PDB file of C-alpha atoms and ligand atoms in Angstrom:
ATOM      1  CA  UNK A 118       0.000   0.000   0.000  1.00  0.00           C
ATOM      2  CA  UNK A 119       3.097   2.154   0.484  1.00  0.00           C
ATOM      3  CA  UNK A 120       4.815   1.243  -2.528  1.00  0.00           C
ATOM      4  CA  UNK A 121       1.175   2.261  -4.115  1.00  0.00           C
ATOM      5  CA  UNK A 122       0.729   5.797  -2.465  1.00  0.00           C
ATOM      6  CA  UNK A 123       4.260   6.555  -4.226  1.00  0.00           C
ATOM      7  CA  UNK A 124       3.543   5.097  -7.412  1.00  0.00           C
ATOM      8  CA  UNK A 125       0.536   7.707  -7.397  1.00  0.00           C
ATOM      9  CA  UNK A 126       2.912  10.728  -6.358  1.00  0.00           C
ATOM     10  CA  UNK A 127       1.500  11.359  -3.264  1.00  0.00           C
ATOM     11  CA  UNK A 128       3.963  10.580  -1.105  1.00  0.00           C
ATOM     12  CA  UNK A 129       7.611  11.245  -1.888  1.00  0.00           C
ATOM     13  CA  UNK A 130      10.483   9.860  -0.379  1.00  0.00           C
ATOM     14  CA  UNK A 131      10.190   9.842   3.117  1.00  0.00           C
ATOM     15  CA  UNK A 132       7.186  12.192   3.004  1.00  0.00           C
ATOM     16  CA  UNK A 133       4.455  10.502   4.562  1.00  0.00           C
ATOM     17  CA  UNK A 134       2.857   7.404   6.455  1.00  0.00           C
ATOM     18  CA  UNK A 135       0.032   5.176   7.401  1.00  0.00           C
ATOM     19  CA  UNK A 136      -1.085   3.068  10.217  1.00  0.00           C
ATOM     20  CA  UNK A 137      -3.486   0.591  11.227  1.00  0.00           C
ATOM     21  CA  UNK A 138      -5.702   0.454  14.070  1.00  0.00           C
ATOM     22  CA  UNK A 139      -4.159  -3.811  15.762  1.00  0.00           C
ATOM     23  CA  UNK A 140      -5.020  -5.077  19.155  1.00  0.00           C
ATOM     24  CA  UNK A 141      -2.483  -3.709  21.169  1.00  0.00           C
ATOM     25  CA  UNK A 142      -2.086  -0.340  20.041  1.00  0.00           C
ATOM     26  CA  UNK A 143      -1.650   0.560  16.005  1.00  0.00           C
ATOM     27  CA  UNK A 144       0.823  -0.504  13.146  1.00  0.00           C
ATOM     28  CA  UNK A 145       2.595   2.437  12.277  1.00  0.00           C
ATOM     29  CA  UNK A 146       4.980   3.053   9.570  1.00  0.00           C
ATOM     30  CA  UNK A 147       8.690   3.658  10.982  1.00  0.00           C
ATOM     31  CA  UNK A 148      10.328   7.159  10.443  1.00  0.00           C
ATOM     32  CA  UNK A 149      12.521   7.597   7.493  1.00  0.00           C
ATOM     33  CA  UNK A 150      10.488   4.889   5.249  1.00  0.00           C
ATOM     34  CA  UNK A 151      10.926   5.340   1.673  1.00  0.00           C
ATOM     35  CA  UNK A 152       7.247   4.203   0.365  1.00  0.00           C
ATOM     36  CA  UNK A 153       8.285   3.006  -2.577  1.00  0.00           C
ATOM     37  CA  UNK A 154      10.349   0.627  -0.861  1.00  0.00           C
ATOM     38  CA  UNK A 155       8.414   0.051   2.152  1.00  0.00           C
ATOM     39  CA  UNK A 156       9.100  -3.601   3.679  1.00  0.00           C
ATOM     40  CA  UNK A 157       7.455  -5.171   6.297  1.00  0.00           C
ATOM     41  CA  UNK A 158      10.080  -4.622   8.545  1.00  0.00           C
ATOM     42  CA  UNK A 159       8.996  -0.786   7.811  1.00  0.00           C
ATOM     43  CA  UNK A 160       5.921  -0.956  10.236  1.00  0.00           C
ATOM     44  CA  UNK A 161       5.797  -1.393  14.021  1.00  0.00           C
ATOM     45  CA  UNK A 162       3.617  -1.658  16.428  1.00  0.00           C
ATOM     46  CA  UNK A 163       2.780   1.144  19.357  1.00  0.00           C
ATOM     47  CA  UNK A 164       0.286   0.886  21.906  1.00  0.00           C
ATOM     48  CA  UNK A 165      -1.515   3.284  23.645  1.00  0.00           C
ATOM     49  CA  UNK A 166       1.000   4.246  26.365  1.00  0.00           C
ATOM     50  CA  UNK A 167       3.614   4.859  23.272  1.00  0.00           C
ATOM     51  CA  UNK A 168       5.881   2.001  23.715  1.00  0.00           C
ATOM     52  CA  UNK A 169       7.171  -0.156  21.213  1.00  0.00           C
ATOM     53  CA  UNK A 170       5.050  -3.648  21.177  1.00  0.00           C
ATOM     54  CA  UNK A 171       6.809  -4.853  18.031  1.00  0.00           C
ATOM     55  CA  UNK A 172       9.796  -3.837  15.908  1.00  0.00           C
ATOM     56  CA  UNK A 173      13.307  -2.274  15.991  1.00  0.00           C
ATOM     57  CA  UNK A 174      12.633   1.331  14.025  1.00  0.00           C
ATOM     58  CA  UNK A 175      11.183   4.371  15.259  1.00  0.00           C
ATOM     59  CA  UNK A 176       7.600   4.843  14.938  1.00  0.00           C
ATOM     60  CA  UNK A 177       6.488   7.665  12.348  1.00  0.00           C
ATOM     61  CA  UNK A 178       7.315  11.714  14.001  1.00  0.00           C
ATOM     62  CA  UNK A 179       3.797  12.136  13.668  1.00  0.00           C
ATOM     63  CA  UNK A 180       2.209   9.498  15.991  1.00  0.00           C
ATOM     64  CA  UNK A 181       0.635  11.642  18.040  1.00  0.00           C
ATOM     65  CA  UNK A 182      -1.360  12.855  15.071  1.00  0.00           C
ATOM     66  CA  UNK A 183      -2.260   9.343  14.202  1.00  0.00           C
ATOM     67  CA  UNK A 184      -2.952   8.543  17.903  1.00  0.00           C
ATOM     68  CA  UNK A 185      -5.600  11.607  17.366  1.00  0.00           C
ATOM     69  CA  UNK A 186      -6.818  10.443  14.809  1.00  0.00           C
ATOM     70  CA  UNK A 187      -7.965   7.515  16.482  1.00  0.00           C
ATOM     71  CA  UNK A 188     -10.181   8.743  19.089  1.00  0.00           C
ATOM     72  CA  UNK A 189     -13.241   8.111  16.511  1.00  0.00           C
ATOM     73  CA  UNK A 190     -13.927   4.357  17.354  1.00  0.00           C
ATOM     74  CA  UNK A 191     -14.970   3.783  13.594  1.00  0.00           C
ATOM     75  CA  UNK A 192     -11.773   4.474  11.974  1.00  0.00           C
ATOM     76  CA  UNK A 193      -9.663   1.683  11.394  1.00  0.00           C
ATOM     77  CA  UNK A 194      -6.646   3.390   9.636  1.00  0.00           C
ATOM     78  CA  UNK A 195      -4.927   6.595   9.101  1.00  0.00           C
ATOM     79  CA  UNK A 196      -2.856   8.029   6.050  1.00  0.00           C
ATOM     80  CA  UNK A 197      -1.175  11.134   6.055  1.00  0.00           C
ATOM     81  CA  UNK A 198       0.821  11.992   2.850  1.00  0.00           C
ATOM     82  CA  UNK A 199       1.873  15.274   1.505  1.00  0.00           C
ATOM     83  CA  UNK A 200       0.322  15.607  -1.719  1.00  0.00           C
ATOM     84  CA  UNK A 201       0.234  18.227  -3.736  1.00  0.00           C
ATOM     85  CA  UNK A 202      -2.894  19.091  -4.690  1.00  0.00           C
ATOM     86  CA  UNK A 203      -4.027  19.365  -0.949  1.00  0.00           C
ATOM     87  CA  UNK A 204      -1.286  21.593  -0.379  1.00  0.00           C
ATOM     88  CA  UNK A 205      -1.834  23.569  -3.366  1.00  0.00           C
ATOM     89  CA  UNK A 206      -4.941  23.977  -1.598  1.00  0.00           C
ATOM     90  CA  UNK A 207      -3.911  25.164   1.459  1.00  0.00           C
ATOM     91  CA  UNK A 208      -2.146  28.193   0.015  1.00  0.00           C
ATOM     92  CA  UNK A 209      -4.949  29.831  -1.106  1.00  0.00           C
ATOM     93  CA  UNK A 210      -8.088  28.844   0.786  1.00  0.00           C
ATOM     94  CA  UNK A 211      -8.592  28.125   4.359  1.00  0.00           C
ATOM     95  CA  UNK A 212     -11.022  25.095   3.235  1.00  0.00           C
ATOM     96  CA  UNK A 213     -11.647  22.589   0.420  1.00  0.00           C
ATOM     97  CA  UNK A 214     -15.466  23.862  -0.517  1.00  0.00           C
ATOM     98  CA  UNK A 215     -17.992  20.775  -1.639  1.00  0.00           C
ATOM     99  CA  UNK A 216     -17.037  21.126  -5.453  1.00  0.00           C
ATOM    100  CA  UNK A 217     -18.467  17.435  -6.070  1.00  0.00           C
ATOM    101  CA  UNK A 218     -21.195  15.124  -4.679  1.00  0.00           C
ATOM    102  CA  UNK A 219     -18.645  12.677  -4.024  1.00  0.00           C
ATOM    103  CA  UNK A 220     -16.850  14.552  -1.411  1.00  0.00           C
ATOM    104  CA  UNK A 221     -19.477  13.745   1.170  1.00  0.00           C
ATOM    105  CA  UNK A 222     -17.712  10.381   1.447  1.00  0.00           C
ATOM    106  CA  UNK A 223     -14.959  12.724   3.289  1.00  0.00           C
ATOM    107  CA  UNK A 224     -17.437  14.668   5.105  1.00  0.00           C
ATOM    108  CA  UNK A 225     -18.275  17.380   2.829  1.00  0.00           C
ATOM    109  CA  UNK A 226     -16.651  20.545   2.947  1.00  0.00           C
ATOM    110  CA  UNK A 227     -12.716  20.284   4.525  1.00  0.00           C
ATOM    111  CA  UNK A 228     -10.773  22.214   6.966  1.00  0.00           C
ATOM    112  CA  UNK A 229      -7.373  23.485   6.093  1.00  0.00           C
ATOM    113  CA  UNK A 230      -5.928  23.621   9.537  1.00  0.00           C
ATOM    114  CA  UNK A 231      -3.494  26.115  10.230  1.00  0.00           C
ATOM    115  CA  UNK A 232       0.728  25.489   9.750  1.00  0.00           C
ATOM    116  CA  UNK A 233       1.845  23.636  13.139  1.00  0.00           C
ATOM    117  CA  UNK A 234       5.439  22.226  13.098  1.00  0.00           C
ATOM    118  CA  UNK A 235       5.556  18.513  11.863  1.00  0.00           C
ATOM    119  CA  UNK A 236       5.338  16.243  14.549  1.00  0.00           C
ATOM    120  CA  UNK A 237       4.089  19.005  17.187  1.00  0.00           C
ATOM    121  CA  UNK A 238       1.140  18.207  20.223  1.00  0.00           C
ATOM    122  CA  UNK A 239      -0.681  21.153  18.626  1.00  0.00           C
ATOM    123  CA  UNK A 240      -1.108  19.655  14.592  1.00  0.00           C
ATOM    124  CA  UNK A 241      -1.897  16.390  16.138  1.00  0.00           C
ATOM    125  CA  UNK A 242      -4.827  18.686  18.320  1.00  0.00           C
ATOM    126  CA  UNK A 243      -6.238  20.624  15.314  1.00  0.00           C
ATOM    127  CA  UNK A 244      -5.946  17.384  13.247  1.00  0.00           C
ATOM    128  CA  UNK A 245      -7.840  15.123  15.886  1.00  0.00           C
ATOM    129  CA  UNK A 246     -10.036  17.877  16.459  1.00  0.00           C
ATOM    130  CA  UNK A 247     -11.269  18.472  12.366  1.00  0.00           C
ATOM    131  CA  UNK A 248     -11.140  14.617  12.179  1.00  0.00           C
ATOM    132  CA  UNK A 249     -13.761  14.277  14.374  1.00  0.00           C
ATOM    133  CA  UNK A 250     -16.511  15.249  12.093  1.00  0.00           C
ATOM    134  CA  UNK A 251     -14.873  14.237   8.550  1.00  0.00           C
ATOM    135  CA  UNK A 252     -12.822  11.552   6.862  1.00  0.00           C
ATOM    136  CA  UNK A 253      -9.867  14.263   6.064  1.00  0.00           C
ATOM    137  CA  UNK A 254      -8.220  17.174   6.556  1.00  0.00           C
ATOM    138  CA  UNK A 255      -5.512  19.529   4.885  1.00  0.00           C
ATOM    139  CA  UNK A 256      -2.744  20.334   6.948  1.00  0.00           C
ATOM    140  CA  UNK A 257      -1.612  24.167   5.657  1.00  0.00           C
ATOM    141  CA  UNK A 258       1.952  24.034   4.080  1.00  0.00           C
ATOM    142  CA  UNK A 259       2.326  20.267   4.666  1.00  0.00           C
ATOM    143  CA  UNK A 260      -0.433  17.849   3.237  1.00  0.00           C
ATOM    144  CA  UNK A 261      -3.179  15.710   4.582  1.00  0.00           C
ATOM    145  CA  UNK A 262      -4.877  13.090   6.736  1.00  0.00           C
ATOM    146  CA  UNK A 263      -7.295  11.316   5.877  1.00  0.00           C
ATOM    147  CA  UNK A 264      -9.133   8.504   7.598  1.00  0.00           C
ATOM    148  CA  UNK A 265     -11.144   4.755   6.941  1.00  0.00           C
ATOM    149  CA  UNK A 266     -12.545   2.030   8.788  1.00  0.00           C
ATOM    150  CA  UNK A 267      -9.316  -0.021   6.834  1.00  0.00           C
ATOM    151  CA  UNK A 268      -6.422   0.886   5.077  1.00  0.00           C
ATOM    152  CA  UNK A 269      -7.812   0.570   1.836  1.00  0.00           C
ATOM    153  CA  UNK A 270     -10.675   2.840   2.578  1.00  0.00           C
ATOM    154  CA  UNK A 271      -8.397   5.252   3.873  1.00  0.00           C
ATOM    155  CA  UNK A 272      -5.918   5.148   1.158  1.00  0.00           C
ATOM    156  CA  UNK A 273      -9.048   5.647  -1.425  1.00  0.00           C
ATOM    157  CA  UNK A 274      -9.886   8.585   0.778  1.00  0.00           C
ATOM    158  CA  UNK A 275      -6.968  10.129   0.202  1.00  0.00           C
ATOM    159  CA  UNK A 276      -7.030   9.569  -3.767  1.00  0.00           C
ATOM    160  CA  UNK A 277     -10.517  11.074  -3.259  1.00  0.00           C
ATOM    161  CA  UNK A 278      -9.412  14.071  -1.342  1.00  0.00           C
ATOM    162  CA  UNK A 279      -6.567  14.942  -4.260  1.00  0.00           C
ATOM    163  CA  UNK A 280      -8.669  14.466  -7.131  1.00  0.00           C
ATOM    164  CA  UNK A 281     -11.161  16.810  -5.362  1.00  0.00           C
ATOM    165  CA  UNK A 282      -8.572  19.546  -4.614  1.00  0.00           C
ATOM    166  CA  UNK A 283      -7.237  19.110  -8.086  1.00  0.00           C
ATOM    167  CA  UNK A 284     -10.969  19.511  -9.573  1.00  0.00           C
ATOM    168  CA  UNK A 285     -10.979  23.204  -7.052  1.00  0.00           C
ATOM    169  CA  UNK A 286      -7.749  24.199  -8.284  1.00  0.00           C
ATOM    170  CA  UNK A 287      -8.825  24.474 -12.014  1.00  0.00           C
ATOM    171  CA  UNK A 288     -12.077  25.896 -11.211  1.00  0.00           C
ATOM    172  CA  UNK A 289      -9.961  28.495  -8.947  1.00  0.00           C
ATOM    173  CA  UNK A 290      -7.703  29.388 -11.613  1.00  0.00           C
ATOM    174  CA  UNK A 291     -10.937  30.168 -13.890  1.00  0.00           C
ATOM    175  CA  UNK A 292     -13.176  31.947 -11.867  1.00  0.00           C
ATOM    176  CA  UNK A 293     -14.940  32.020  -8.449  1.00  0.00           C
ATOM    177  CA  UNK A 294     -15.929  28.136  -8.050  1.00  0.00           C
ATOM    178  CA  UNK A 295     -19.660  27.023  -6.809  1.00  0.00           C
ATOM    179  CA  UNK A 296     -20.130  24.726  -4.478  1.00  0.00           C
ATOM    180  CA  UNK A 297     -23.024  22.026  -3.814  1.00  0.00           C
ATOM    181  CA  UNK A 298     -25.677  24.346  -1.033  1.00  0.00           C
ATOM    182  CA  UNK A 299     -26.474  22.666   2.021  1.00  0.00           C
ATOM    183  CA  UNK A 300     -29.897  21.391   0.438  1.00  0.00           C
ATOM    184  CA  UNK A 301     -28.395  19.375  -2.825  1.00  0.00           C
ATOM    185  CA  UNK A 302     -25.579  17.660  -0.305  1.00  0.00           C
ATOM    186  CA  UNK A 303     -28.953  16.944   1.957  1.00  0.00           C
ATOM    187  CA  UNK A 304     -30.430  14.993  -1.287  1.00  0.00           C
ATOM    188  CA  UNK A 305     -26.920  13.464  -2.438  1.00  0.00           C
ATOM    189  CA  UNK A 306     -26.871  11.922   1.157  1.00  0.00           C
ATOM    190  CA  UNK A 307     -30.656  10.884   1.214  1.00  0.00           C
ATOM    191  CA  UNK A 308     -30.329   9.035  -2.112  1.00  0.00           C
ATOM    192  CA  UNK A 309     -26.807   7.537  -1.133  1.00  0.00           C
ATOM    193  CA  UNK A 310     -29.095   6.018   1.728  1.00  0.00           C
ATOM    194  CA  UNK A 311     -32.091   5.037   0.001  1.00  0.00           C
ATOM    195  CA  UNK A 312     -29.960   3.085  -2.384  1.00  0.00           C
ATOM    196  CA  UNK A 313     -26.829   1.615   0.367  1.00  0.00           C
ATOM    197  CA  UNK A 314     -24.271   4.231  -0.940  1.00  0.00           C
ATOM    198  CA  UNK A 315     -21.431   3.879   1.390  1.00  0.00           C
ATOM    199  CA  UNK A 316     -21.757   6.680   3.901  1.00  0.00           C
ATOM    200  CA  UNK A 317     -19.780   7.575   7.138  1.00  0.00           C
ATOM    201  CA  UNK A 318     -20.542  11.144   7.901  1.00  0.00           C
ATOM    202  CA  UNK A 319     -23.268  12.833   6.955  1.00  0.00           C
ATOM    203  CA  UNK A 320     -23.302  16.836   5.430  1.00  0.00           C
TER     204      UNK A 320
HETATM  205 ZN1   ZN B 652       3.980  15.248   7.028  1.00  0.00          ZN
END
């Protein structure tokens, strides 16, 4: 899943990682990973009080983010890479508006949270804290988090999230973009119900 997240260019080099919600704490990639290299050996295991349950490497710098993360009981994963697009983002907006119906698989609308240091107690706060009511969030001048009940739903989340930003990037540099009112994200969500769409949060 590593190797994959590179192969798409959202993570490069070292710049990024993923964990999964085990047992005893979560599977967290190591710091310094190269995803599209990443080995088994890569991940360890942390639990809850921050020590090492399996593994030789250092967990990821931002584990207290992940940690955050994980104070929803329905997510199962986390995946924080710096991609573009999302950062792009950030730059010039303090949010990701609703561009496209789809986003309401992420929660709607997205907060850009404001530039903490890498690593710091306060990104891992305003990350937790904007994670609490959406599958994602940007991260200003740094990237994004996004969250799923598994890895693979979290990963797709994050492919989601960039396409999205990508989509409100082109509209940006055309004009003033519209966004999906409060009433047509109400309908997306009661059709996605009526018919078993896959829905975490609703707008
Ligand atoms: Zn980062």
């Amino acid at each position: 899943m590593c190797r994959a997240l590179a192969a798409d260019g959202l993570v490069k080099g070292t710049a990024g990682n993923v964990s999964v919600r085990v047992d005893d704490g979560i599977a967290i990639t190591a710091t310094g990973v190269v995803f599209a290299e990443a080995v088994a050996d890569d991940v360890v295991i942390v639990g809850e009080d921050r020590h090492l349950v399996l593994g030789h490497l250092a967990p990821s710098s931002e584990l207290d983010l992940h940690f955050a993360a994980y104070a929803d009981d329905a997510v199962g994963a986390v995946v924080h890479t710096h991609a573009p697009a999302a950062i792009a983002v950030s730059l010039v907006s303090d949010r990701l508006p609703c561009v496209h119906y789809q986003q309401l698989t992420l929660g709607g609308e997205i907060e850009v949270v404001p530039f903490s240091v890498f690593g710091s107690p306060e990104l891992a706060e305003t990350t937790g804290d904007a994670l609490s009511s959406a599958n994602a969030v940007i991260l200003a001048h740094h990237g994004a988090v996004t969250t799923g009940r598994d890895l693979a739903d979290a990963v797709a989340h994050t492919a989601l999230l960039e396409w999205a930003c990508d989509i409100y990037l082109r509209a940006r540099a055309a004009g003033d973009p519209a966004e999906l009112s409060p009433e047509q994200q109400a309908d997306v969500v009661a059709a996605a119900v009526a018919t078993g769409y896959g829905q975490k949060h609703e707008a």
